[in-house]
Coordinates of C-alpha atoms and ligand atoms in Angstrom, one line a residue:
K1 CA 25.9 -19.4 25.4
D2 CA 23.1 -20.3 22.9
T3 CA 21.4 -17.0 22.0
E4 CA 24.7 -16.1 20.2
K5 CA 23.4 -17.9 17.4
K6 CA 20.4 -16.4 17.5
R7 CA 19.4 -13.3 15.3
N8 CA 15.7 -11.7 15.4
F9 CA 14.8 -9.2 12.8
C10 CA 12.4 -7.2 10.4
I11 CA 12.3 -5.5 7.2
I12 CA 10.5 -1.9 7.3
A13 CA 10.0 -0.6 3.6
H14 CA 6.9 1.3 2.0
I15 CA 5.0 -0.8 -0.7
D16 CA 6.1 -1.9 -3.2
H17 CA 10.2 -1.0 -2.1
G18 CA 10.7 -4.7 -2.2
K19 CA 10.2 -6.8 1.1
S20 CA 8.4 -9.7 -0.2
T21 CA 10.8 -9.8 -3.4
L22 CA 14.2 -9.6 -0.4
A23 CA 12.4 -12.5 1.8
D24 CA 11.8 -14.0 -0.9
R25 CA 15.9 -13.8 -1.8
F26 CA 16.6 -14.5 1.6
L27 CA 14.6 -18.0 1.2
E28 CA 16.5 -19.1 -1.7
R29 CA 19.6 -18.4 -0.5
T30 CA 18.7 -20.6 2.7
N31 CA 17.4 -23.4 1.3
M32 CA 13.8 -22.4 1.8
V33 CA 12.8 -22.6 -1.6
E34 CA 10.3 -25.2 -1.1
E35 CA 9.2 -24.5 2.1
R36 CA 8.6 -21.2 0.5
E37 CA 6.0 -23.0 -2.5
M38 CA 4.2 -24.3 0.5
K39 CA 4.0 -21.2 1.8
D40 CA 2.3 -19.3 -1.8
Q41 CA 0.2 -22.0 -1.9
F42 CA -1.2 -20.8 1.4
L43 CA -1.4 -17.4 1.1
D44 CA -3.5 -17.8 -2.3
S45 CA -6.3 -18.9 0.0
M46 CA -6.0 -15.0 1.3
D47 CA -7.3 -13.3 -2.0
L48 CA -8.4 -10.1 0.1
E49 CA -4.8 -9.5 0.7
R50 CA -4.0 -10.3 -2.4
E51 CA -6.2 -8.1 -3.6
K52 CA -5.8 -5.3 -2.3
G53 CA -1.9 -5.6 -2.0
I54 CA -0.8 -4.8 1.1
T55 CA -0.6 -7.3 4.0
I56 CA -3.2 -7.9 6.9
K57 CA -0.8 -10.7 8.4
A58 CA 1.9 -11.1 9.3
Q59 CA 4.0 -14.1 7.8
T60 CA 7.0 -15.2 10.4
I61 CA 10.0 -17.0 9.4
T62 CA 13.5 -19.0 11.0
L63 CA 16.4 -18.4 8.8
P64 CA 19.2 -20.8 8.8
Y65 CA 22.2 -19.3 7.5
R66 CA 26.1 -20.0 9.2
G67 CA 25.2 -21.5 11.8
H68 CA 23.1 -19.1 13.2
N69 CA 18.8 -19.1 13.0
L70 CA 18.0 -15.9 11.7
N71 CA 14.1 -15.3 12.8
L72 CA 12.6 -13.0 10.3
I73 CA 9.5 -11.4 12.1
D74 CA 7.1 -9.9 8.7
T75 CA 5.0 -6.9 9.8
P76 CA 1.1 -5.9 8.5
G77 CA 2.4 -2.5 6.4
H78 CA -1.1 -0.4 6.6
V79 CA -1.4 2.1 9.0
D80 CA -4.8 0.5 11.2
F81 CA -2.4 -1.7 12.1
T82 CA 0.3 0.5 13.8
Y83 CA -0.1 -1.2 17.2
E84 CA 0.3 -5.1 15.8
V85 CA 3.6 -3.0 14.2
S86 CA 5.3 -1.8 17.0
R87 CA 4.6 -5.2 19.1
S88 CA 6.4 -7.3 16.1
L89 CA 9.7 -4.7 16.4
A90 CA 9.0 -5.2 19.9
A91 CA 10.4 -8.7 19.5
C92 CA 13.9 -7.3 17.3
E93 CA 17.0 -6.3 18.3
G94 CA 17.5 -5.0 14.2
A95 CA 15.3 -4.1 11.3
L96 CA 16.2 -3.8 7.9
L97 CA 15.2 -0.5 6.1
V98 CA 14.5 -0.9 2.3
V99 CA 14.4 1.5 0.8
D100 CA 13.7 2.0 -3.2
A101 CA 16.3 3.9 -4.8
V102 CA 14.1 5.3 -7.5
Q103 CA 11.5 6.7 -5.1
G104 CA 13.9 7.1 -1.7
V105 CA 12.8 7.5 2.0
E106 CA 8.5 7.7 2.0
A107 CA 6.0 9.3 4.8
Q108 CA 4.8 5.6 6.0
T109 CA 8.1 4.4 6.2
L110 CA 9.4 7.3 8.7
A111 CA 7.0 6.6 11.1
N112 CA 8.1 3.1 11.3
V113 CA 11.4 4.2 11.8
Y114 CA 10.3 6.1 14.7
L115 CA 9.2 3.2 16.3
A116 CA 12.2 0.9 16.0
R117 CA 14.5 3.4 17.5
E118 CA 11.8 3.7 20.5
N119 CA 12.3 -0.2 20.6
D120 CA 15.7 0.5 20.1
L121 CA 16.4 -1.6 17.5
K122 CA 19.7 -2.3 15.5
I123 CA 19.0 -0.7 11.6
I124 CA 20.0 -1.7 8.8
P125 CA 19.6 0.2 5.7
V126 CA 19.4 -1.2 2.4
I127 CA 19.0 0.3 -1.2
N128 CA 16.8 -1.2 -3.0
K129 CA 16.3 -1.4 -7.0
M130 CA 20.2 -1.4 -8.1
D131 CA 19.7 -2.8 -11.2
L132 CA 17.0 0.2 -12.4
P133 CA 19.1 3.2 -14.6
Q134 CA 16.9 5.3 -12.9
A135 CA 18.7 4.3 -9.6
D136 CA 19.9 7.2 -7.4
A137 CA 21.6 5.9 -4.1
Q138 CA 23.3 9.2 -3.3
S139 CA 20.5 11.0 -3.1
V140 CA 18.8 8.4 -0.4
K141 CA 21.9 8.5 1.3
E142 CA 21.3 12.2 1.5
Q143 CA 17.9 11.2 3.3
L144 CA 19.3 8.7 5.1
I145 CA 21.8 11.4 6.9
E146 CA 18.9 13.5 7.4
L147 CA 17.1 10.3 9.2
E148 CA 20.3 10.6 11.8
I149 CA 21.4 7.3 9.9
E150 CA 25.3 6.3 8.9
P151 CA 25.0 6.1 5.0
D152 CA 28.1 4.7 4.5
D153 CA 26.2 1.4 6.6
A154 CA 23.9 1.1 3.4
I155 CA 23.9 -1.6 1.5
L156 CA 23.3 -1.5 -2.5
A157 CA 21.0 -4.3 -3.3
S158 CA 18.7 -5.4 -6.4
A159 CA 16.4 -8.1 -4.7
K160 CA 15.7 -8.8 -8.3
E161 CA 18.9 -9.9 -9.5
G162 CA 20.1 -11.2 -6.1
R163 CA 23.0 -8.5 -6.0
G164 CA 23.6 -8.1 -2.6
I165 CA 21.9 -10.5 -0.8
D166 CA 25.2 -12.2 1.2
E167 CA 25.9 -9.1 2.5
I168 CA 22.4 -7.8 4.1
L169 CA 22.3 -11.6 5.3
D170 CA 25.9 -11.4 7.1
A171 CA 25.4 -7.9 8.0
I172 CA 22.2 -9.2 10.6
I173 CA 25.0 -11.6 12.4
E174 CA 27.2 -8.7 13.0
E175 CA 26.0 -5.9 13.8
I176 CA 22.4 -7.3 15.3
P177 CA 23.2 -8.1 18.5
A178 CA 22.2 -11.5 20.3
P179 CA 19.6 -11.9 22.5
Q180 CA 20.0 -11.6 25.9
G181 CA 17.8 -13.4 28.2
G182 CA 18.1 -16.2 31.1
I183 CA 17.0 -20.4 30.5
D184 CA 17.4 -20.3 34.4
N185 CA 14.9 -17.2 34.3
P186 CA 11.1 -17.5 34.3
T187 CA 9.4 -18.2 31.3
Q188 CA 8.3 -14.2 29.7
A189 CA 7.4 -14.5 25.9
L190 CA 5.6 -11.8 23.9
V191 CA 2.7 -12.4 21.5
F192 CA 3.0 -10.5 18.3
D193 CA 1.1 -12.4 15.6
S194 CA -1.6 -15.1 16.3
A195 CA -3.6 -17.2 13.6
Y196 CA -6.2 -19.6 14.5
D197 CA -7.5 -22.9 13.7
S198 CA -10.8 -24.0 13.7
Y199 CA -9.4 -27.8 15.3
R200 CA -6.4 -26.3 17.6
G201 CA -7.9 -23.0 18.6
V202 CA -5.9 -19.5 18.3
I203 CA -2.3 -20.1 18.0
P204 CA -0.1 -17.3 19.5
H205 CA 3.1 -16.6 17.7
L206 CA 6.1 -15.9 20.4
R207 CA 8.8 -14.4 21.0
V208 CA 10.8 -15.8 24.2
F209 CA 13.2 -13.8 25.4
E210 CA 13.2 -15.2 29.1
G211 CA 13.0 -19.3 30.1
D212 CA 11.6 -22.2 28.1
I213 CA 8.8 -23.3 26.7
S214 CA 7.9 -26.8 25.6
A215 CA 4.7 -29.4 25.4
G216 CA 3.3 -30.2 28.7
D217 CA 3.9 -26.9 29.9
E218 CA 1.3 -25.1 32.5
I219 CA 1.1 -21.7 30.9
K220 CA -0.3 -18.5 32.2
L221 CA -0.9 -15.4 29.8
M222 CA -0.2 -12.7 32.3
A223 CA -2.9 -9.6 30.5
S224 CA -6.0 -12.0 30.6
G225 CA -5.2 -13.8 33.6
K226 CA -6.1 -17.1 32.1
N227 CA -4.4 -20.9 32.2
Y228 CA -3.5 -23.1 29.8
E229 CA -1.4 -26.3 29.1
V230 CA 1.1 -26.7 26.1
E231 CA 0.0 -29.0 23.7
E232 CA 3.2 -28.2 20.8
V233 CA 5.8 -26.1 20.7
G234 CA 7.8 -25.4 16.8
I235 CA 8.8 -22.4 14.5
F236 CA 7.9 -21.3 11.1
T237 CA 9.6 -22.3 8.0
P238 CA 7.6 -21.2 7.2
R239 CA 4.9 -24.0 7.7
M240 CA 4.7 -24.4 11.6
K241 CA 7.8 -27.5 12.7
E242 CA 6.8 -28.8 16.0
T243 CA 10.3 -28.5 18.0
D244 CA 10.7 -30.0 21.5
Y245 CA 12.1 -26.6 22.7
L246 CA 11.4 -22.5 22.5
K247 CA 14.3 -21.2 24.2
P248 CA 15.1 -17.1 24.7
G249 CA 16.2 -15.8 21.8
D250 CA 13.7 -18.1 19.6
V251 CA 10.9 -17.3 17.8
G252 CA 8.3 -19.3 16.7
Y253 CA 4.4 -20.9 17.9
L254 CA 2.3 -22.2 20.3
I255 CA -1.1 -24.0 20.6
A256 CA -2.7 -25.1 24.2
N257 CA -6.1 -25.5 22.9
I258 CA -6.9 -21.2 23.2
K259 CA -10.5 -21.3 22.4
N260 CA -11.6 -17.2 22.2
I261 CA -8.4 -14.5 20.6
R262 CA -9.5 -12.6 23.6
N263 CA -8.0 -14.4 26.3
C264 CA -4.9 -14.0 24.3
R265 CA -4.7 -10.6 22.3
V266 CA -0.9 -9.3 20.8
G267 CA 1.0 -8.0 22.9
E268 CA 0.3 -10.6 25.6
T269 CA 2.4 -12.0 28.2
I270 CA 2.8 -15.8 28.4
T271 CA 4.7 -16.8 31.5
E272 CA 4.8 -20.0 33.0
A273 CA 1.7 -20.6 36.1
Q274 CA 3.6 -22.0 38.7
N275 CA 7.2 -20.0 38.9
S276 CA 5.4 -16.5 37.0
A277 CA 7.4 -13.6 36.1
E278 CA 7.0 -10.6 38.3
S279 CA 5.5 -8.8 35.6
P280 CA 4.5 -8.9 32.0
L281 CA 7.0 -7.8 29.6
P282 CA 6.0 -3.9 28.6
G283 CA 3.7 -2.2 25.9
Y284 CA 0.8 -4.0 26.4
R285 CA -2.6 -2.6 25.2
E286 CA -6.1 -3.1 24.6
I287 CA -6.8 -3.0 21.5
K288 CA -9.8 0.0 21.1
P289 CA -12.1 0.2 17.5
M290 CA -12.1 4.4 16.5
V291 CA -14.6 3.5 13.7
F292 CA -18.3 2.5 14.2
S293 CA -20.7 1.6 11.3
G294 CA -24.4 -0.2 11.2
L295 CA -24.2 -3.5 9.9
Y296 CA -27.6 -4.5 8.9
P297 CA -28.8 -7.8 6.9
S298 CA -30.9 -6.9 3.2
D299 CA -33.1 -9.1 4.4
N300 CA -34.2 -9.7 7.6
D301 CA -34.0 -13.7 8.0
D302 CA -30.1 -13.6 7.6
Y303 CA -29.9 -11.8 11.3
S304 CA -29.3 -14.8 12.6
L305 CA -26.9 -15.6 10.5
L306 CA -25.1 -12.2 10.2
E307 CA -24.1 -13.0 14.0
Q308 CA -23.9 -16.3 13.9
A309 CA -20.8 -15.0 10.9
L310 CA -19.4 -12.0 13.9
E311 CA -19.4 -14.5 16.2
K312 CA -16.9 -16.5 14.0
L313 CA -14.8 -13.3 12.2
Q314 CA -14.0 -12.7 16.3
L315 CA -12.7 -15.8 16.9
N316 CA -9.7 -14.8 14.3
D317 CA -9.9 -10.7 14.5
A318 CA -9.1 -9.8 18.4
A319 CA -9.9 -5.8 17.3
L320 CA -13.7 -6.7 16.0
R321 CA -16.6 -5.2 17.9
Y322 CA -20.1 -5.8 17.5
E323 CA -23.0 -5.0 19.6
S324 CA -26.9 -6.3 18.7
E325 CA -29.2 -2.8 17.8
S326 CA -31.8 -1.8 16.4
S327 CA -33.0 0.9 13.9
S328 CA -35.9 1.8 12.1
A329 CA -35.7 2.3 9.0
L330 CA -33.2 -0.7 9.3
G331 CA -34.8 -3.4 11.3
Y332 CA -32.7 -5.4 13.5
G333 CA -28.7 -5.2 12.8
F334 CA -25.2 -4.9 14.3
R335 CA -23.3 -1.8 15.4
C336 CA -19.8 -2.8 14.8
G337 CA -16.5 -1.5 16.0
F338 CA -13.6 -1.1 13.8
L339 CA -10.2 -0.2 13.8
G340 CA -9.8 2.1 11.7
L341 CA -11.4 2.0 7.2
L342 CA -9.8 -0.8 6.1
H343 CA -10.5 -2.8 8.6
M344 CA -14.1 -2.1 7.7
E345 CA -13.9 -2.7 4.6
V346 CA -12.4 -5.7 5.4
V347 CA -14.6 -7.9 7.5
Q348 CA -17.6 -6.4 5.3
E349 CA -16.8 -7.8 2.5
R350 CA -15.6 -11.1 4.5
L351 CA -19.0 -11.6 5.5
E352 CA -20.4 -10.7 2.2
R353 CA -17.9 -13.2 0.3
E354 CA -17.2 -15.3 2.8
Y355 CA -20.9 -15.5 4.6
D356 CA -22.0 -15.0 1.7
I357 CA -24.5 -12.3 3.8
D358 CA -26.1 -9.2 1.7
L359 CA -25.5 -6.4 3.8
I360 CA -26.9 -2.4 4.0
T361 CA -23.4 -0.7 6.4
T362 CA -24.1 2.8 7.4
A363 CA -21.4 5.4 7.0
P364 CA -18.5 5.2 9.4
S365 CA -18.9 7.3 12.6
V366 CA -16.4 8.1 15.5
I367 CA -17.3 7.9 19.5
Y368 CA -18.5 11.8 20.4
K369 CA -18.8 12.2 23.8
V370 CA -21.5 14.4 25.0
V371 CA -21.7 16.2 28.6
K372 CA -24.9 16.9 29.0
T373 CA -27.0 19.4 31.2
D374 CA -28.0 16.7 33.9
G375 CA -24.2 16.5 34.0
E376 CA -23.5 13.1 33.2
T377 CA -21.4 12.4 30.3
A378 CA -22.6 10.3 27.5
K379 CA -20.4 8.1 24.9
I380 CA -22.7 8.7 21.7
E381 CA -21.3 5.7 18.5
N382 CA -24.6 5.6 17.3
P383 CA -24.8 10.0 15.0
S384 CA -28.8 8.9 15.8
H385 CA -28.5 8.6 19.7
F386 CA -26.5 12.4 19.4
P387 CA -29.2 14.2 22.2
P388 CA -31.2 17.6 21.7
K389 CA -29.2 20.6 21.7
N390 CA -31.3 22.0 24.6
E391 CA -29.6 19.1 26.4
I392 CA -26.2 19.1 25.7
E393 CA -23.9 21.4 27.7
W394 CA -21.0 20.1 25.4
V395 CA -19.6 18.0 22.7
E396 CA -16.0 16.8 22.5
E397 CA -14.7 14.2 19.9
P398 CA -11.4 13.0 18.8
Y399 CA -8.3 14.3 17.1
V400 CA -5.9 12.6 15.3
R401 CA -2.1 14.2 14.3
A402 CA -1.8 13.3 10.9
E403 CA 1.3 13.1 9.3
L404 CA 1.1 13.9 5.5
G405 CA 4.5 12.8 2.8
V406 CA 3.7 15.8 0.7
P407 CA 5.5 16.5 -2.7
E408 CA 6.8 19.9 -3.6
E409 CA 4.6 20.5 -6.0
H410 CA 1.3 19.8 -4.1
I411 CA 2.1 21.3 -0.8
G412 CA -0.3 23.9 -1.7
A413 CA -3.9 21.5 -2.8
V414 CA -2.6 19.3 0.0
M415 CA -2.6 21.9 2.9
E416 CA -5.9 23.2 1.5
L417 CA -7.3 20.5 1.4
C418 CA -6.6 20.2 5.2
E419 CA -7.8 23.1 6.0
N420 CA -11.3 22.3 4.4
N421 CA -11.1 19.4 6.6
R422 CA -11.3 21.3 9.5
G423 CA -6.8 20.7 9.9
E424 CA -4.7 22.9 12.4
F425 CA -1.7 23.4 10.8
E426 CA 1.2 21.9 13.0
E427 CA 4.7 22.0 11.3
M428 CA 6.3 21.4 8.0
N429 CA 10.0 19.1 7.8
F430 CA 11.7 18.5 4.1
L431 CA 12.5 15.2 4.2
D432 CA 15.1 16.0 0.8
R433 CA 14.6 19.4 -2.0
Q434 CA 11.7 17.3 -3.3
R435 CA 9.2 15.8 -0.4
V436 CA 7.5 17.7 3.0
I437 CA 6.3 16.4 5.3
L438 CA 3.1 18.4 6.9
N439 CA 1.8 17.5 10.6
Y440 CA -1.5 18.2 11.3
E441 CA -4.1 18.0 13.5
I442 CA -7.7 17.4 12.0
P443 CA -11.3 15.5 13.7
M444 CA -10.7 11.3 13.1
S445 CA -14.2 12.5 11.5
E446 CA -12.6 14.7 8.6
I447 CA -10.4 12.0 8.1
I448 CA -12.9 8.4 7.7
T449 CA -15.1 10.0 5.0
D450 CA -13.4 11.1 1.8
F451 CA -10.5 12.4 3.2
F452 CA -7.5 9.7 1.8
D453 CA -9.2 9.8 -1.8
R454 CA -9.5 13.5 -2.2
L455 CA -5.9 13.6 -1.3
K456 CA -4.6 10.7 -3.1
S457 CA -6.7 13.0 -6.3
C458 CA -5.0 16.3 -5.0
S459 CA -1.7 15.3 -5.6
Q460 CA -1.7 13.0 -8.6
G461 CA -1.9 9.7 -6.3
Y462 CA 2.3 10.9 -4.6
A463 CA 0.7 11.7 -0.8
T464 CA 0.9 9.7 2.3
L465 CA -0.9 10.3 5.0
D466 CA 0.1 8.4 8.4
Y467 CA -1.8 9.2 11.6
E468 CA -2.2 8.6 15.6
Q469 CA -4.8 9.6 17.9
I470 CA -4.2 12.7 19.5
G471 CA -6.9 12.2 22.4
Y472 CA -10.6 14.4 22.5
R473 CA -11.2 18.2 22.2
E474 CA -14.2 20.4 21.9
S475 CA -16.5 21.1 19.2
D476 CA -19.3 22.7 18.0
L477 CA -21.4 19.4 16.6
V478 CA -25.3 19.4 16.2
K479 CA -27.1 16.0 14.6
L480 CA -28.5 16.7 10.9
D481 CA -31.3 14.8 10.2
I482 CA -32.6 13.1 6.4
L483 CA -36.1 12.5 5.4
V484 CA -36.9 10.7 3.0
N485 CA -40.8 10.9 1.4
K486 CA -41.1 12.9 4.8
E487 CA -40.5 10.4 7.0
Q488 CA -36.9 10.3 9.4
V489 CA -34.8 7.9 7.8
D490 CA -32.5 7.5 11.2
A491 CA -30.1 5.0 9.7
L492 CA -29.0 8.8 7.6
S493 CA -28.3 11.4 10.8
L494 CA -24.5 12.1 11.3
V495 CA -22.7 14.7 13.2
V496 CA -21.4 17.8 11.5
P497 CA -19.8 20.8 12.7
R498 CA -22.2 23.8 13.0
D499 CA -21.3 26.2 10.6
V500 CA -20.9 23.7 7.4
A501 CA -24.6 22.1 8.6
E502 CA -26.7 23.5 5.7
K503 CA -24.1 23.6 2.8
R504 CA -23.9 19.6 3.9
G505 CA -27.5 19.0 3.9
R506 CA -27.3 20.2 0.4
A507 CA -25.0 18.1 -0.4
I508 CA -26.2 15.1 1.0
L509 CA -29.3 15.6 -0.4
K510 CA -28.0 16.0 -4.4
K511 CA -26.0 12.9 -3.8
L512 CA -29.1 11.5 -2.7
K513 CA -31.2 12.4 -5.8
D514 CA -29.1 11.1 -7.9
E515 CA -29.0 7.1 -6.3
I516 CA -32.6 6.7 -5.1
P517 CA -34.0 5.2 -8.1
R518 CA -37.3 7.0 -9.3
Q519 CA -40.7 5.0 -7.8
L520 CA -44.3 6.1 -8.8
F521 CA -44.4 8.9 -6.9
E522 CA -43.2 11.7 -6.3
I523 CA -40.3 11.7 -3.2
P524 CA -39.2 14.5 -0.9
L525 CA -36.1 14.9 0.2
Q526 CA -35.0 16.8 3.6
A527 CA -32.6 17.7 5.7
S528 CA -33.7 18.7 9.3
I529 CA -31.5 20.5 12.6
G530 CA -34.4 20.0 14.9
S531 CA -37.3 20.7 14.1
N532 CA -35.3 22.8 11.1
I533 CA -35.4 22.1 8.1
V534 CA -32.9 23.3 6.3
A535 CA -32.2 21.8 3.1
R536 CA -34.9 19.6 0.2
E537 CA -34.3 18.3 -2.5
D538 CA -37.2 16.8 -4.9
I539 CA -37.1 13.0 -6.5
P540 CA -39.7 13.5 -9.6
A541 CA -41.9 10.5 -10.1
H542 CA -41.6 7.8 -12.9
K543 CA -43.4 8.8 -16.1
K544 CA -44.7 5.0 -16.7
D545 CA -44.5 1.8 -14.7
V546 CA -41.9 -1.0 -16.6
T547 CA -43.4 -3.8 -15.5
E548 CA -47.0 -3.5 -16.5
G549 CA -47.0 -4.6 -19.8
L550 CA -45.2 -7.7 -18.7
Y551 CA -48.9 -8.6 -17.2
G552 CA -50.4 -11.4 -18.8
G553 CA -47.3 -11.9 -21.3
D554 CA -45.7 -15.4 -21.7
F555 CA -44.3 -17.5 -18.8
T556 CA -41.0 -17.3 -19.3
R557 CA -40.3 -13.3 -19.9
K558 CA -42.4 -12.8 -16.8
R559 CA -40.7 -15.6 -14.4
K560 CA -37.1 -13.8 -16.5
Q561 CA -38.6 -10.6 -14.9
L562 CA -39.1 -12.4 -11.4
E563 CA -35.5 -13.0 -11.8
K564 CA -34.2 -9.5 -12.6
Q565 CA -36.5 -8.1 -9.7
K566 CA -34.6 -10.3 -7.1
E567 CA -31.3 -8.9 -8.3
G568 CA -32.4 -5.5 -8.1
K569 CA -33.2 -6.0 -4.6
K570 CA -29.7 -6.8 -3.6
R571 CA -28.2 -4.4 -1.2
M572 CA -31.7 -2.4 -0.8
K573 CA -33.7 -1.5 2.1
K574 CA -36.6 -0.5 2.1
V575 CA -38.0 2.4 4.2
G576 CA -41.4 3.2 4.5
S577 CA -43.0 3.1 0.5
V578 CA -39.3 4.3 -0.6
N579 CA -36.6 1.6 -1.8
I580 CA -32.9 3.1 -0.9
P581 CA -29.6 1.7 -2.5
Q582 CA -26.8 0.7 -0.4
K583 CA -25.0 3.5 -2.1
A584 CA -27.6 6.0 -0.6
F585 CA -26.5 5.1 3.0
M586 CA -22.9 6.7 2.3
A587 CA -24.1 9.8 0.9
V588 CA -24.2 11.3 4.4
L589 CA -20.0 11.3 3.8
E590 CA -20.4 14.0 0.5
K591 CA -19.4 17.5 1.3
D592 CA -19.8 19.1 -1.5
Ligands
GTP1 P1 4.4 -5.2 -0.6 O1 3.8 -6.5 -0.5 O2 3.1 -4.7 -1.9 O3 4.0 -4.2 0.7 O4 5.1 -4.6 -1.6 P2 7.0 -5.1 -1.4 O5 7.4 -4.1 -0.8 O6 6.9 -6.7 -0.2 O7 7.4 -5.6 -2.7 P3 7.5 -6.4 -3.4 O8 8.6 -7.2 -3.3 O9 6.6 -7.2 -3.8 O10 8.3 -5.5 -4.6 C1 7.9 -4.5 -5.8 C2 7.5 -5.0 -6.9 O11 9.1 -4.1 -6.6 C3 7.4 -5.9 -7.6 O12 7.0 -5.6 -8.9 C4 8.9 -6.6 -7.7 O13 9.1 -6.9 -9.2 C5 9.8 -5.3 -8.4 N1 10.9 -5.1 -6.9 C6 11.5 -5.6 -6.0 N2 13.3 -5.8 -6.3 C7 13.5 -5.1 -6.9 C8 14.7 -4.9 -7.4 O14 15.6 -5.1 -6.7 N3 15.0 -4.1 -9.0 C9 13.4 -3.8 -9.9 N4 13.9 -3.5 -10.6 N5 12.3 -4.0 -8.9 C10 11.8 -4.7 -7.7

């Protein structure tokens, strides 16, 4: 059978354990090096990924080896993209579990091992970096036993020196099952990723389970219900290379003039328009944004530019949401929804870099569910819309189950951090003698502030964090408003637990006092709950106007000063008579 000569696999590894280096060795070993050089050039354009040192967009490649086609499906490596990872795993029959021989198994890896299990993948353990003098294969093997993985199956490798590469490729052929599926069945193909090309539209990356697809076919996307005519199909070498067919077990791409990513999301099932499959492949989920923030142009004239930029970004980012909103402080802008904090940062940076728009962003927030006295339930994405106390019956907020990987000596500090952030302890398991996995249930709103930074600093950078949503719970929350120069600034409002509201108010004002530059007059800062002022700070006035001496001065000096002022204006917003810099809008994340 045709599928006998195909294998589909992915690599599960913690950041820096050697996934990319190993993939490079595979390319070399299968004589795809020339192609790889092209891929490197291609990757150079995605400097955001480079800088952040993480894979946002997965790369996929077909490796010819011993008469087989081995499809390596790469997975994105960040918690914001767990759903994408799960779809990539669903496209495989097996996974290489790559573990650094010095670092051992990490918490994040664990989460992916569980995902692999859920998808019934055959796991091949690889202990990498065996060339290092501190390599400790025995300890890693003990960790594998904890994970119920046969330690004797582990392949000892060094991606750096090229050791163990053939053994791994052989194991992929021998141990990972060949794909099932019949070419005569109605077509079912899973979309596990996609790219966007401004000429050819959305290019879904797919794994065929049943039937076949070729140019000229009329296909139907089962979740969106849209039909398209296929213009081209092909595989990744890693460059896109046109082929005649994609058959059961194949991994590749198709081009069908799909203009909108919304019609072809990750997790879609592609079938034939005429002879449709009875049901889609399992596991499709509408991805919902979890974190919201307001994006406003520093310069009001850039509003339509920002709208166009968001529209374009949305074409290849199915998770990004935006709708227009207005703020009395910031003017016209957009409330945007993101998968998580990293996703939010990536979008903001792309807007500033690729579209050259100066942005003011408000602090991230979650969606609160407010059950009101009139019986209605309101979903509040923008803290300034939180209703007053007398209209509220009760409030619910989203919780996550956080899984923290912590070295033994930092357990105390990490537990304290969790408890200070309203975390409820669930359980603790030893990963090995030196590391534990702590499970806490924590409000999502606590995680999206400075939790991650604090986790890193209280564990000398060693703790890891993974989390999943576990639904809504009732909490006693109030809206805290901030007044600058006696004027309420809606973009600075936030929702906080009632019992820490005053303390948070004081911390925020201290921070604002540092961030807002002194002006010619004294500026009072106040925090209020309803009509009660709970904290106050004052920014003293400038002693002297620095520009005064310049009037009547020589022309170049004056122009220089003007230019400097223009620079200084960037990422600054005039609210009433006070200039508020971008950083101040993040001050509301300050906790103590
Ligand atoms: P991300 O792309 O960030 O997920 O990392 P990765 O898992 O792809 O790791 P990568 O291949 O970039 O390797 C991380 C570092 O480890 C690099 O500096 C590599 O040179 C090094 N490295 C990878 N494999 C080996 C190995 O077998 N031995 C040694 N000594 N170093 C290795």
